[in-house]
PDB file of C-alpha atoms in Angstrom:
ATOM      1  CA  SER K   1      45.252 -24.445  48.611  1.00 63.00           C
ATOM      2  CA  SER K   2      45.616 -22.860  45.175  1.00 72.00           C
ATOM      3  CA  GLU K   3      48.726 -20.997  44.048  1.00 90.00           C
ATOM      4  CA  LEU K   4      49.260 -17.973  41.815  1.00 95.00           C
ATOM      5  CA  THR K   5      52.594 -17.560  40.021  1.00 97.00           C
ATOM      6  CA  GLN K   6      54.100 -14.215  38.999  1.00 98.00           C
ATOM      7  CA  ASP K   7      57.461 -13.305  37.485  1.00 97.00           C
ATOM      8  CA  PRO K   8      59.604 -11.819  40.275  1.00 97.00           C
ATOM      9  CA  ALA K   9      60.744  -8.795  38.284  1.00 98.00           C
ATOM     10  CA  VAL K  10      59.902  -6.944  35.069  1.00 98.00           C
ATOM     11  CA  SER K  11      61.311  -3.759  33.591  1.00 97.00           C
ATOM     12  CA  VAL K  12      59.924  -1.273  31.082  1.00 97.00           C
ATOM     13  CA  ALA K  13      61.250   1.836  29.409  1.00 98.00           C
ATOM     14  CA  LEU K  14      59.504   5.067  30.290  1.00 97.00           C
ATOM     15  CA  GLY K  15      56.444   5.534  28.092  1.00 97.00           C
ATOM     16  CA  GLN K  16      56.416   1.969  26.802  1.00 98.00           C
ATOM     17  CA  THR K  17      53.892  -0.806  27.434  1.00 98.00           C
ATOM     18  CA  VAL K  18      54.429  -3.612  29.917  1.00 98.00           C
ATOM     19  CA  ARG K  19      52.432  -6.719  30.734  1.00 98.00           C
ATOM     20  CA  ILE K  20      52.587  -8.413  34.114  1.00 98.00           C
ATOM     21  CA  THR K  21      51.194 -11.934  34.246  1.00 98.00           C
ATOM     22  CA  CYS K  22      49.713 -14.193  36.888  1.00 98.00           C
ATOM     23  CA  GLN K  23      49.106 -17.931  36.434  1.00 97.00           C
ATOM     24  CA  GLY K  24      47.050 -20.344  38.479  1.00 95.00           C
ATOM     25  CA  ASP K  25      44.248 -22.855  38.365  1.00 92.00           C
ATOM     26  CA  SER K  26      41.891 -20.601  40.330  1.00 91.00           C
ATOM     27  CA  LEU K  27      41.994 -18.141  37.416  1.00 93.00           C
ATOM     28  CA  ARG K  28      40.009 -20.601  35.328  1.00 92.00           C
ATOM     29  CA  SER K  29      37.088 -19.952  37.696  1.00 89.00           C
ATOM     30  CA  TYR K  30      37.633 -16.404  38.980  1.00 91.00           C
ATOM     31  CA  TYR K  31      38.998 -13.150  37.640  1.00 94.00           C
ATOM     32  CA  ALA K  32      42.153 -11.858  39.250  1.00 96.00           C
ATOM     33  CA  SER K  33      42.356  -8.570  41.039  1.00 97.00           C
ATOM     34  CA  TRP K  34      45.573  -6.529  40.973  1.00 98.00           C
ATOM     35  CA  TYR K  35      47.253  -4.388  43.616  1.00 98.00           C
ATOM     36  CA  GLN K  36      50.048  -1.851  43.432  1.00 98.00           C
ATOM     37  CA  GLN K  37      52.300  -1.459  46.453  1.00 98.00           C
ATOM     38  CA  LYS K  38      55.003   1.164  46.814  1.00 98.00           C
ATOM     39  CA  PRO K  39      57.700   0.915  49.509  1.00 96.00           C
ATOM     40  CA  GLY K  40      56.377   1.547  52.997  1.00 96.00           C
ATOM     41  CA  GLN K  41      52.791   1.895  51.798  1.00 97.00           C
ATOM     42  CA  ALA K  42      49.657  -0.228  51.901  1.00 98.00           C
ATOM     43  CA  PRO K  43      48.523  -2.008  48.728  1.00 98.00           C
ATOM     44  CA  VAL K  44      46.185  -0.153  46.386  1.00 98.00           C
ATOM     45  CA  LEU K  45      43.604  -1.918  44.221  1.00 98.00           C
ATOM     46  CA  VAL K  46      44.188  -1.070  40.547  1.00 98.00           C
ATOM     47  CA  ILE K  47      42.125  -3.654  38.633  1.00 97.00           C
ATOM     48  CA  TYR K  48      39.285  -5.985  39.577  1.00 96.00           C
ATOM     49  CA  GLY K  49      36.776  -8.132  37.722  1.00 93.00           C
ATOM     50  CA  LYS K  50      36.967  -8.556  33.972  1.00 92.00           C
ATOM     51  CA  ASN K  51      38.676  -5.172  33.542  1.00 95.00           C
ATOM     52  CA  ASN K  52      37.466  -2.618  36.090  1.00 95.00           C
ATOM     53  CA  ARG K  53      39.424   0.267  37.543  1.00 96.00           C
ATOM     54  CA  PRO K  54      38.542   1.841  40.883  1.00 95.00           C
ATOM     55  CA  SER K  55      37.983   5.565  40.918  1.00 95.00           C
ATOM     56  CA  GLY K  56      41.260   7.451  40.641  1.00 96.00           C
ATOM     57  CA  ILE K  57      43.240   4.729  38.859  1.00 97.00           C
ATOM     58  CA  PRO K  58      44.605   5.991  35.516  1.00 97.00           C
ATOM     59  CA  ASP K  59      43.223   4.402  32.373  1.00 96.00           C
ATOM     60  CA  ARG K  60      46.711   3.288  31.346  1.00 98.00           C
ATOM     61  CA  PHE K  61      46.077   0.318  33.673  1.00 98.00           C
ATOM     62  CA  SER K  62      44.029  -2.515  32.183  1.00 98.00           C
ATOM     63  CA  GLY K  63      43.384  -6.177  32.865  1.00 97.00           C
ATOM     64  CA  SER K  64      42.696  -9.256  30.795  1.00 97.00           C
ATOM     65  CA  SER K  65      42.392 -12.984  31.247  1.00 96.00           C
ATOM     66  CA  SER K  66      42.755 -16.166  29.199  1.00 95.00           C
ATOM     67  CA  GLY K  67      42.548 -19.692  30.540  1.00 95.00           C
ATOM     68  CA  ASN K  68      44.655 -19.911  33.682  1.00 95.00           C
ATOM     69  CA  THR K  69      46.501 -16.632  33.050  1.00 97.00           C
ATOM     70  CA  ALA K  70      45.571 -13.105  34.069  1.00 97.00           C
ATOM     71  CA  SER K  71      47.460 -10.048  32.859  1.00 98.00           C
ATOM     72  CA  LEU K  72      47.880  -6.491  34.025  1.00 98.00           C
ATOM     73  CA  THR K  73      48.925  -4.137  31.237  1.00 98.00           C
ATOM     74  CA  ILE K  74      50.322  -0.659  31.728  1.00 98.00           C
ATOM     75  CA  THR K  75      50.179   1.293  28.463  1.00 98.00           C
ATOM     76  CA  GLY K  76      52.636   4.168  28.525  1.00 97.00           C
ATOM     77  CA  ALA K  77      54.358   3.394  31.828  1.00 97.00           C
ATOM     78  CA  GLN K  78      55.214   6.375  34.011  1.00 98.00           C
ATOM     79  CA  ALA K  79      57.957   6.759  36.601  1.00 97.00           C
ATOM     80  CA  GLU K  80      55.346   6.683  39.363  1.00 97.00           C
ATOM     81  CA  ASP K  81      54.245   3.212  38.249  1.00 98.00           C
ATOM     82  CA  GLU K  82      57.459   1.721  39.609  1.00 98.00           C
ATOM     83  CA  ALA K  83      56.194  -0.547  42.393  1.00 98.00           C
ATOM     84  CA  ASP K  84      55.430  -4.104  43.382  1.00 98.00           C
ATOM     85  CA  TYR K  85      52.323  -5.596  41.795  1.00 98.00           C
ATOM     86  CA  TYR K  86      50.335  -8.469  43.270  1.00 98.00           C
ATOM     87  CA  CYS K  87      47.522 -10.498  41.786  1.00 97.00           C
ATOM     88  CA  ASN K  88      44.985 -12.346  43.859  1.00 96.00           C
ATOM     89  CA  SER K  89      41.845 -14.377  43.456  1.00 94.00           C
ATOM     90  CA  ARG K  90      39.411 -16.451  45.368  1.00 89.00           C
ATOM     91  CA  ASP K  91      40.843 -19.821  46.353  1.00 84.00           C
ATOM     92  CA  SER K  92      39.240 -22.444  44.127  1.00 71.00           C
ATOM     93  CA  SER K  93      40.377 -25.380  46.262  1.00 73.00           C
ATOM     94  CA  GLY K  94      38.610 -26.805  49.320  1.00 61.00           C
ATOM     95  CA  ASN K  95      38.937 -23.530  51.252  1.00 59.00           C
ATOM     96  CA  HIS K  96      36.583 -22.026  48.730  1.00 62.00           C
ATOM     97  CA  LEU K  97      36.053 -18.736  50.483  1.00 73.00           C
ATOM     98  CA  GLY K  98      39.729 -18.199  51.142  1.00 86.00           C
ATOM     99  CA  VAL K  99      41.995 -15.956  49.146  1.00 91.00           C
ATOM    100  CA  VAL K 100      45.289 -16.560  47.394  1.00 93.00           C
ATOM    101  CA  PHE K 101      47.933 -13.993  46.417  1.00 96.00           C
ATOM    102  CA  GLY K 102      50.657 -14.248  43.830  1.00 97.00           C
ATOM    103  CA  GLY K 103      54.236 -13.771  44.946  1.00 97.00           C
ATOM    104  CA  GLY K 104      54.437 -10.297  43.458  1.00 98.00           C
ATOM    105  CA  THR K 105      56.248  -8.667  40.526  1.00 98.00           C
ATOM    106  CA  LYS K 106      58.692  -5.820  41.041  1.00 98.00           C
ATOM    107  CA  LEU K 107      58.265  -3.359  38.175  1.00 98.00           C
ATOM    108  CA  THR K 108      61.193  -1.132  37.306  1.00 98.00           C
ATOM    109  CA  VAL K 109      60.631   1.832  34.990  1.00 97.00           C
ATOM    110  CA  LEU K 110      63.852   2.651  33.157  1.00 95.00           C
TER     111      LEU K 110
ATOM    112  CA  GLU V   1      36.669   9.487  53.417  1.00 94.00           C
ATOM    113  CA  VAL V   2      37.185   5.770  54.004  1.00 96.00           C
ATOM    114  CA  GLN V   3      39.574   4.952  56.837  1.00 97.00           C
ATOM    115  CA  LEU V   4      40.818   1.697  58.283  1.00 98.00           C
ATOM    116  CA  VAL V   5      43.138   2.179  61.243  1.00 98.00           C
ATOM    117  CA  GLU V   6      44.906  -0.817  62.747  1.00 98.00           C
ATOM    118  CA  SER V   7      46.333  -0.943  66.243  1.00 98.00           C
ATOM    119  CA  GLY V   8      47.644  -3.451  68.747  1.00 98.00           C
ATOM    120  CA  GLY V   9      50.868  -4.527  67.099  1.00 97.00           C
ATOM    121  CA  GLY V  10      54.147  -4.765  68.938  1.00 97.00           C
ATOM    122  CA  LEU V  11      56.902  -7.048  70.183  1.00 98.00           C
ATOM    123  CA  VAL V  12      55.818 -10.359  71.705  1.00 98.00           C
ATOM    124  CA  GLN V  13      57.725 -13.464  72.752  1.00 98.00           C
ATOM    125  CA  PRO V  14      57.246 -16.794  70.962  1.00 98.00           C
ATOM    126  CA  GLY V  15      54.208 -18.547  72.386  1.00 98.00           C
ATOM    127  CA  GLY V  16      52.644 -15.270  73.414  1.00 98.00           C
ATOM    128  CA  SER V  17      49.401 -13.592  72.410  1.00 98.00           C
ATOM    129  CA  LEU V  18      48.359 -10.329  70.833  1.00 98.00           C
ATOM    130  CA  ARG V  19      45.044  -8.804  69.803  1.00 98.00           C
ATOM    131  CA  LEU V  20      44.905  -6.556  66.768  1.00 98.00           C
ATOM    132  CA  SER V  21      42.107  -4.077  66.222  1.00 98.00           C
ATOM    133  CA  CYS V  22      40.937  -2.218  63.135  1.00 98.00           C
ATOM    134  CA  ALA V  23      38.669   0.817  63.384  1.00 98.00           C
ATOM    135  CA  ALA V  24      36.611   1.486  60.270  1.00 98.00           C
ATOM    136  CA  SER V  25      34.950   4.706  59.171  1.00 97.00           C
ATOM    137  CA  GLY V  26      33.611   6.341  56.019  1.00 97.00           C
ATOM    138  CA  PHE V  27      31.742   3.296  54.702  1.00 96.00           C
ATOM    139  CA  THR V  28      29.009   0.931  55.844  1.00 97.00           C
ATOM    140  CA  PHE V  29      31.231  -1.496  57.728  1.00 97.00           C
ATOM    141  CA  SER V  30      28.411  -3.913  58.541  1.00 97.00           C
ATOM    142  CA  SER V  31      27.756  -4.471  54.816  1.00 96.00           C
ATOM    143  CA  TYR V  32      31.231  -5.762  54.027  1.00 96.00           C
ATOM    144  CA  TRP V  33      33.105  -8.975  54.471  1.00 96.00           C
ATOM    145  CA  MET V  34      36.458  -8.076  56.023  1.00 97.00           C
ATOM    146  CA  SER V  35      39.952  -9.571  55.833  1.00 97.00           C
ATOM    147  CA  TRP V  36      43.299  -9.598  57.548  1.00 98.00           C
ATOM    148  CA  VAL V  37      46.293  -9.758  55.213  1.00 98.00           C
ATOM    149  CA  ARG V  38      49.900  -9.878  56.361  1.00 98.00           C
ATOM    150  CA  GLN V  39      53.301  -9.161  54.861  1.00 98.00           C
ATOM    151  CA  ALA V  40      56.504 -10.505  56.369  1.00 98.00           C
ATOM    152  CA  PRO V  41      59.528  -8.189  56.113  1.00 97.00           C
ATOM    153  CA  GLY V  42      60.726  -8.076  52.498  1.00 96.00           C
ATOM    154  CA  LYS V  43      58.122 -10.647  51.427  1.00 97.00           C
ATOM    155  CA  GLY V  44      54.829 -10.715  49.561  1.00 97.00           C
ATOM    156  CA  LEU V  45      51.243 -10.415  50.692  1.00 98.00           C
ATOM    157  CA  GLU V  46      49.577 -13.333  52.440  1.00 97.00           C
ATOM    158  CA  TRP V  47      45.884 -13.601  53.178  1.00 96.00           C
ATOM    159  CA  VAL V  48      45.243 -14.555  56.821  1.00 97.00           C
ATOM    160  CA  ALA V  49      41.487 -14.615  57.453  1.00 96.00           C
ATOM    161  CA  ASN V  50      38.046 -13.482  56.267  1.00 95.00           C
ATOM    162  CA  ILE V  51      34.835 -12.841  58.161  1.00 96.00           C
ATOM    163  CA  LYS V  52      31.298 -12.432  56.863  1.00 95.00           C
ATOM    164  CA  GLN V  53      29.223  -9.315  57.501  1.00 96.00           C
ATOM    165  CA  ASP V  54      27.423 -10.801  60.516  1.00 96.00           C
ATOM    166  CA  GLY V  55      30.377 -12.849  61.753  1.00 96.00           C
ATOM    167  CA  SER V  56      28.643 -16.154  60.997  1.00 96.00           C
ATOM    168  CA  GLU V  57      31.333 -17.384  58.591  1.00 94.00           C
ATOM    169  CA  LYS V  58      35.089 -17.258  59.111  1.00 95.00           C
ATOM    170  CA  TYR V  59      37.903 -18.641  56.991  1.00 93.00           C
ATOM    171  CA  TYR V  60      41.614 -18.927  57.727  1.00 94.00           C
ATOM    172  CA  VAL V  61      44.845 -19.765  55.960  1.00 93.00           C
ATOM    173  CA  ASP V  62      46.019 -23.201  57.100  1.00 92.00           C
ATOM    174  CA  SER V  63      49.093 -21.878  58.899  1.00 95.00           C
ATOM    175  CA  VAL V  64      47.021 -19.945  61.478  1.00 97.00           C
ATOM    176  CA  LYS V  65      44.054 -22.272  61.964  1.00 96.00           C
ATOM    177  CA  GLY V  66      43.557 -23.053  65.640  1.00 97.00           C
ATOM    178  CA  ARG V  67      45.818 -20.187  66.713  1.00 98.00           C
ATOM    179  CA  PHE V  68      44.191 -17.032  65.306  1.00 98.00           C
ATOM    180  CA  THR V  69      40.576 -15.899  65.615  1.00 98.00           C
ATOM    181  CA  ILE V  70      38.970 -13.194  63.515  1.00 98.00           C
ATOM    182  CA  SER V  71      35.971 -11.354  64.926  1.00 98.00           C
ATOM    183  CA  ARG V  72      34.061  -8.107  64.493  1.00 98.00           C
ATOM    184  CA  ASP V  73      31.775  -5.721  66.361  1.00 98.00           C
ATOM    185  CA  ASN V  74      29.516  -3.964  63.881  1.00 98.00           C
ATOM    186  CA  ALA V  75      28.163  -1.651  66.588  1.00 98.00           C
ATOM    187  CA  LYS V  76      31.707  -0.332  67.061  1.00 98.00           C
ATOM    188  CA  ASN V  77      32.707  -0.553  63.367  1.00 98.00           C
ATOM    189  CA  SER V  78      35.640  -2.667  64.434  1.00 98.00           C
ATOM    190  CA  LEU V  79      37.487  -5.752  63.250  1.00 98.00           C
ATOM    191  CA  TYR V  80      39.741  -7.857  65.457  1.00 98.00           C
ATOM    192  CA  LEU V  81      42.387 -10.555  65.179  1.00 98.00           C
ATOM    193  CA  GLN V  82      43.210 -12.534  68.291  1.00 98.00           C
ATOM    194  CA  MET V  83      46.597 -14.182  67.809  1.00 98.00           C
ATOM    195  CA  ASN V  84      47.700 -16.931  70.193  1.00 98.00           C
ATOM    196  CA  SER V  85      50.705 -19.272  70.269  1.00 98.00           C
ATOM    197  CA  LEU V  86      52.655 -16.808  68.169  1.00 98.00           C
ATOM    198  CA  ARG V  87      55.675 -17.995  66.221  1.00 98.00           C
ATOM    199  CA  ALA V  88      58.631 -16.195  64.697  1.00 98.00           C
ATOM    200  CA  GLU V  89      57.126 -16.783  61.246  1.00 98.00           C
ATOM    201  CA  ASP V  90      54.082 -14.723  62.240  1.00 98.00           C
ATOM    202  CA  THR V  91      56.299 -11.620  62.241  1.00 98.00           C
ATOM    203  CA  ALA V  92      54.745  -9.278  59.679  1.00 98.00           C
ATOM    204  CA  VAL V  93      52.842  -6.108  59.022  1.00 98.00           C
ATOM    205  CA  TYR V  94      49.168  -6.964  59.428  1.00 98.00           C
ATOM    206  CA  TYR V  95      46.684  -5.126  57.229  1.00 98.00           C
ATOM    207  CA  CYS V  96      42.961  -4.829  57.721  1.00 98.00           C
ATOM    208  CA  ALA V  97      41.090  -4.756  54.411  1.00 98.00           C
ATOM    209  CA  SER V  98      37.575  -4.850  53.045  1.00 97.00           C
ATOM    210  CA  TYR V  99      36.638  -7.876  50.956  1.00 94.00           C
ATOM    211  CA  ARG V 100      33.884  -8.263  48.446  1.00 92.00           C
ATOM    212  CA  CYS V 101      32.959 -10.416  45.505  1.00 89.00           C
ATOM    213  CA  SER V 102      31.048  -9.497  42.381  1.00 85.00           C
ATOM    214  CA  GLY V 103      31.102 -10.409  38.742  1.00 79.00           C
ATOM    215  CA  GLY V 104      33.347 -13.421  39.226  1.00 84.00           C
ATOM    216  CA  SER V 105      35.980 -11.450  41.092  1.00 89.00           C
ATOM    217  CA  CYS V 106      36.826 -11.009  44.755  1.00 91.00           C
ATOM    218  CA  TYR V 107      38.886  -8.017  45.820  1.00 95.00           C
ATOM    219  CA  SER V 108      39.883  -5.645  48.611  1.00 96.00           C
ATOM    220  CA  ASP V 109      39.194  -2.018  47.772  1.00 95.00           C
ATOM    221  CA  TYR V 110      39.890  -0.509  51.192  1.00 97.00           C
ATOM    222  CA  TRP V 111      43.121  -1.079  53.131  1.00 98.00           C
ATOM    223  CA  GLY V 112      44.531   0.171  56.394  1.00 98.00           C
ATOM    224  CA  GLN V 113      48.135   1.297  56.808  1.00 97.00           C
ATOM    225  CA  GLY V 114      49.058  -1.809  58.773  1.00 98.00           C
ATOM    226  CA  THR V 115      50.413  -2.631  62.191  1.00 98.00           C
ATOM    227  CA  LEU V 116      53.725  -4.410  62.773  1.00 98.00           C
ATOM    228  CA  VAL V 117      53.820  -7.591  64.822  1.00 98.00           C
ATOM    229  CA  THR V 118      57.267  -8.846  65.818  1.00 98.00           C
ATOM    230  CA  VAL V 119      57.608 -12.250  67.450  1.00 98.00           C
ATOM    231  CA  SER V 120      61.016 -12.581  69.041  1.00 97.00           C
ATOM    232  CA  SER V 121      62.669 -13.454  72.315  1.00 96.00           C
TER     233      SER V 121
END
């Protein structure tokens, strides 16, 4: 099956911009979607498609993609953005209607 | 308000079985693919299985093929995961989630709060 690779941890100063990346072959065929997960809570979808935000997600969250890399950018990070972030996409290997998740990135807001 | 409520988790011995349920409300359940996603303690998210709207297509991660079965009852707005031959590595919080694809992207916009499955003797 396909794999998605994320940096384990990233930090950002309060109010600054941070980019979280996700790499994998499946991203050449499909856009990534991004999820925020805070301790003890279920994941929340924050970005899907080319750059779409579900209702209620602040516009400081945005997504982009180039080649085999997808990025989640938080412009003006807030304290409440401290969380784990996961990318996922459709599995582009033989199990073509399966799903693959990245290992997650722990974001610390300083 | 959309709600997905999982139940059925608990402590089970290795080799045992468990059936998880997910009750859906607030959206047209029968129009959505659905997924089970799990998260081992302190670890990341792992997709487990998907099922098509009418149950005619099912897909599984390799590690559970032949042991787990995903199913649904659209009349009851419910999703299920039958788990047999459980192993210690199946210990995780199991989430029920919607699943849809559009515009070159597949994503889960609705999630339950999860149910904990612990496999231990």
